GROMACS .gro file of C-alpha atoms in nm:
model
  120
    1UNK     CA    1 -15.006  -8.623  -5.099
    2UNK     CA    2 -15.209  -8.498  -4.781
    3UNK     CA    3 -15.374  -8.775  -4.566
    4UNK     CA    4 -15.728  -8.734  -4.495
    5UNK     CA    5 -15.824  -8.634  -4.162
    6UNK     CA    6 -16.021  -8.896  -3.977
    7UNK     CA    7 -16.362  -8.810  -3.841
    8UNK     CA    8 -16.395  -8.822  -3.459
    9UNK     CA    9 -16.705  -8.899  -3.274
   10UNK     CA   10 -16.881  -8.631  -3.089
   11UNK     CA   11 -16.788  -8.601  -2.743
   12UNK     CA   12 -17.055  -8.800  -2.588
   13UNK     CA   13 -16.874  -9.024  -2.400
   14UNK     CA   14 -16.689  -8.972  -2.060
   15UNK     CA   15 -16.386  -8.762  -1.975
   16UNK     CA   16 -16.158  -9.073  -2.075
   17UNK     CA   17 -16.347  -9.108  -2.403
   18UNK     CA   18 -16.245  -8.750  -2.481
   19UNK     CA   19 -15.908  -8.788  -2.356
   20UNK     CA   20 -15.855  -9.067  -2.600
   21UNK     CA   21 -15.997  -8.890  -2.897
   22UNK     CA   22 -15.767  -8.601  -2.808
   23UNK     CA   23 -15.472  -8.818  -2.787
   24UNK     CA   24 -15.561  -8.989  -3.128
   25UNK     CA   25 -15.583  -8.636  -3.274
   26UNK     CA   26 -15.243  -8.530  -3.129
   27UNK     CA   27 -15.072  -8.849  -3.287
   28UNK     CA   28 -15.212  -8.729  -3.622
   29UNK     CA   29 -15.083  -8.383  -3.569
   30UNK     CA   30 -14.735  -8.504  -3.457
   31UNK     CA   31 -14.727  -8.757  -3.797
   32UNK     CA   32 -14.854  -8.436  -3.987
   33UNK     CA   33 -14.580  -8.216  -3.831
   34UNK     CA   34 -14.311  -8.486  -3.918
   35UNK     CA   35 -14.443  -8.534  -4.291
   36UNK     CA   36 -14.397  -8.146  -4.314
   37UNK     CA   37 -14.042  -8.136  -4.175
   38UNK     CA   38 -13.958  -8.400  -4.459
   39UNK     CA   39 -14.146  -8.225  -4.702
   40UNK     CA   40 -13.945  -7.908  -4.645
   41UNK     CA   41 -13.626  -8.116  -4.680
   42UNK     CA   42 -13.768  -8.209  -5.041
   43UNK     CA   43 -13.847  -7.849  -5.104
   44UNK     CA   44 -13.497  -7.733  -5.069
   45UNK     CA   45 -13.350  -8.026  -5.293
   46UNK     CA   46 -13.637  -7.934  -5.576
   47UNK     CA   47 -13.464  -7.914  -5.899
   48UNK     CA   48 -13.682  -7.654  -6.060
   49UNK     CA   49 -13.955  -7.378  -5.996
   50UNK     CA   50 -14.243  -7.590  -6.091
   51UNK     CA   51 -14.152  -7.862  -5.854
   52UNK     CA   52 -14.101  -7.603  -5.555
   53UNK     CA   53 -14.466  -7.474  -5.625
   54UNK     CA   54 -14.617  -7.816  -5.599
   55UNK     CA   55 -14.423  -7.882  -5.279
   56UNK     CA   56 -14.522  -7.568  -5.118
   57UNK     CA   57 -14.880  -7.624  -5.206
   58UNK     CA   58 -14.853  -7.960  -5.040
   59UNK     CA   59 -14.698  -7.799  -4.730
   60UNK     CA   60 -14.965  -7.543  -4.720
   61UNK     CA   61 -15.225  -7.840  -4.737
   62UNK     CA   62 -15.043  -7.999  -4.449
   63UNK     CA   63 -15.030  -7.688  -4.237
   64UNK     CA   64 -15.422  -7.647  -4.285
   65UNK     CA   65 -15.479  -8.016  -4.165
   66UNK     CA   66 -15.264  -7.915  -3.848
   67UNK     CA   67 -15.505  -7.628  -3.773
   68UNK     CA   68 -15.818  -7.824  -3.858
   69UNK     CA   69 -15.692  -8.114  -3.611
   70UNK     CA   70 -15.613  -7.848  -3.347
   71UNK     CA   71 -15.957  -7.714  -3.394
   72UNK     CA   72 -16.075  -8.054  -3.355
   73UNK     CA   73 -15.919  -8.083  -3.016
   74UNK     CA   74 -16.044  -7.738  -2.910
   75UNK     CA   75 -16.401  -7.832  -2.977
   76UNK     CA   76 -16.363  -8.158  -2.802
   77UNK     CA   77 -16.219  -7.970  -2.489
   78UNK     CA   78 -16.505  -7.705  -2.519
   79UNK     CA   79 -16.779  -7.976  -2.554
   80UNK     CA   80 -16.617  -8.160  -2.238
   81UNK     CA   81 -16.616  -7.866  -2.015
   82UNK     CA   82 -16.983  -7.755  -2.139
   83UNK     CA   83 -17.090  -8.114  -2.060
   84UNK     CA   84 -16.920  -8.139  -1.692
   85UNK     CA   85 -17.107  -7.787  -1.625
   86UNK     CA   86 -17.438  -7.928  -1.721
   87UNK     CA   87 -17.403  -8.217  -1.527
   88UNK     CA   88 -17.262  -7.998  -1.232
   89UNK     CA   89 -17.580  -7.788  -1.249
   90UNK     CA   90 -17.810  -8.110  -1.286
   91UNK     CA   91 -17.649  -8.238  -0.980
   92UNK     CA   92 -17.696  -7.917  -0.772
   93UNK     CA   93 -18.064  -7.912  -0.874
   94UNK     CA   94 -18.134  -8.265  -0.792
   95UNK     CA   95 -17.939  -8.223  -0.472
   96UNK     CA   96 -18.143  -7.905  -0.385
   97UNK     CA   97 -18.447  -8.111  -0.459
   98UNK     CA   98 -18.376  -8.385  -0.233
   99UNK     CA   99 -18.195  -8.191   0.046
  100UNK     CA  100 -18.519  -8.004   0.132
  101UNK     CA  101 -18.419  -7.678  -0.019
  102UNK     CA  102 -18.657  -7.698  -0.322
  103UNK     CA  103 -19.046  -7.613  -0.263
  104UNK     CA  104 -19.193  -7.836  -0.014
  105UNK     CA  105 -19.539  -7.814   0.077
  106UNK     CA  106 -19.746  -7.937   0.395
  107UNK     CA  107 -20.038  -8.180   0.357
  108UNK     CA  108 -20.266  -7.926   0.256
  109UNK     CA  109 -20.059  -7.805  -0.041
  110UNK     CA  110 -19.934  -7.494   0.118
  111UNK     CA  111 -19.575  -7.397   0.067
  112UNK     CA  112 -19.333  -7.445   0.368
  113UNK     CA  113 -19.100  -7.183   0.430
  114UNK     CA  114 -19.251  -6.946   0.182
  115UNK     CA  115 -19.423  -6.597   0.222
  116UNK     CA  116 -19.770  -6.617   0.306
  117UNK     CA  117 -20.013  -6.271   0.233
  118UNK     CA  118 -20.231  -6.247   0.542
  119UNK     CA  119 -20.522  -5.988   0.541
  120UNK     CA  120 -20.660  -5.859   0.877
   0.00000   0.00000   0.00000
């Protein structure tokens, strides 16, 4: 019947880990598509209505499997983009703090480069 979908690990690793996971899922999609093509041939050769209905159910299940695998790829890609964006923001914040564009103070704790309220 239909092979079970293997669970993928979360996209917690680097980009190459995500790419490896995507490649694995793409191979599963290709294998499932080949099974669909073979099963469609069986559908054409089915001797009676009952056999055709059973084969159609298999085809629908395999099509649903392909859709779920494609959704897994989309989720992996989305999580990788979000991770890269978060890393970029973190680097920018860290860089701003270390490059002197952050809030610096003098020896007395008064902010340097800030606005000061002076009363006459």
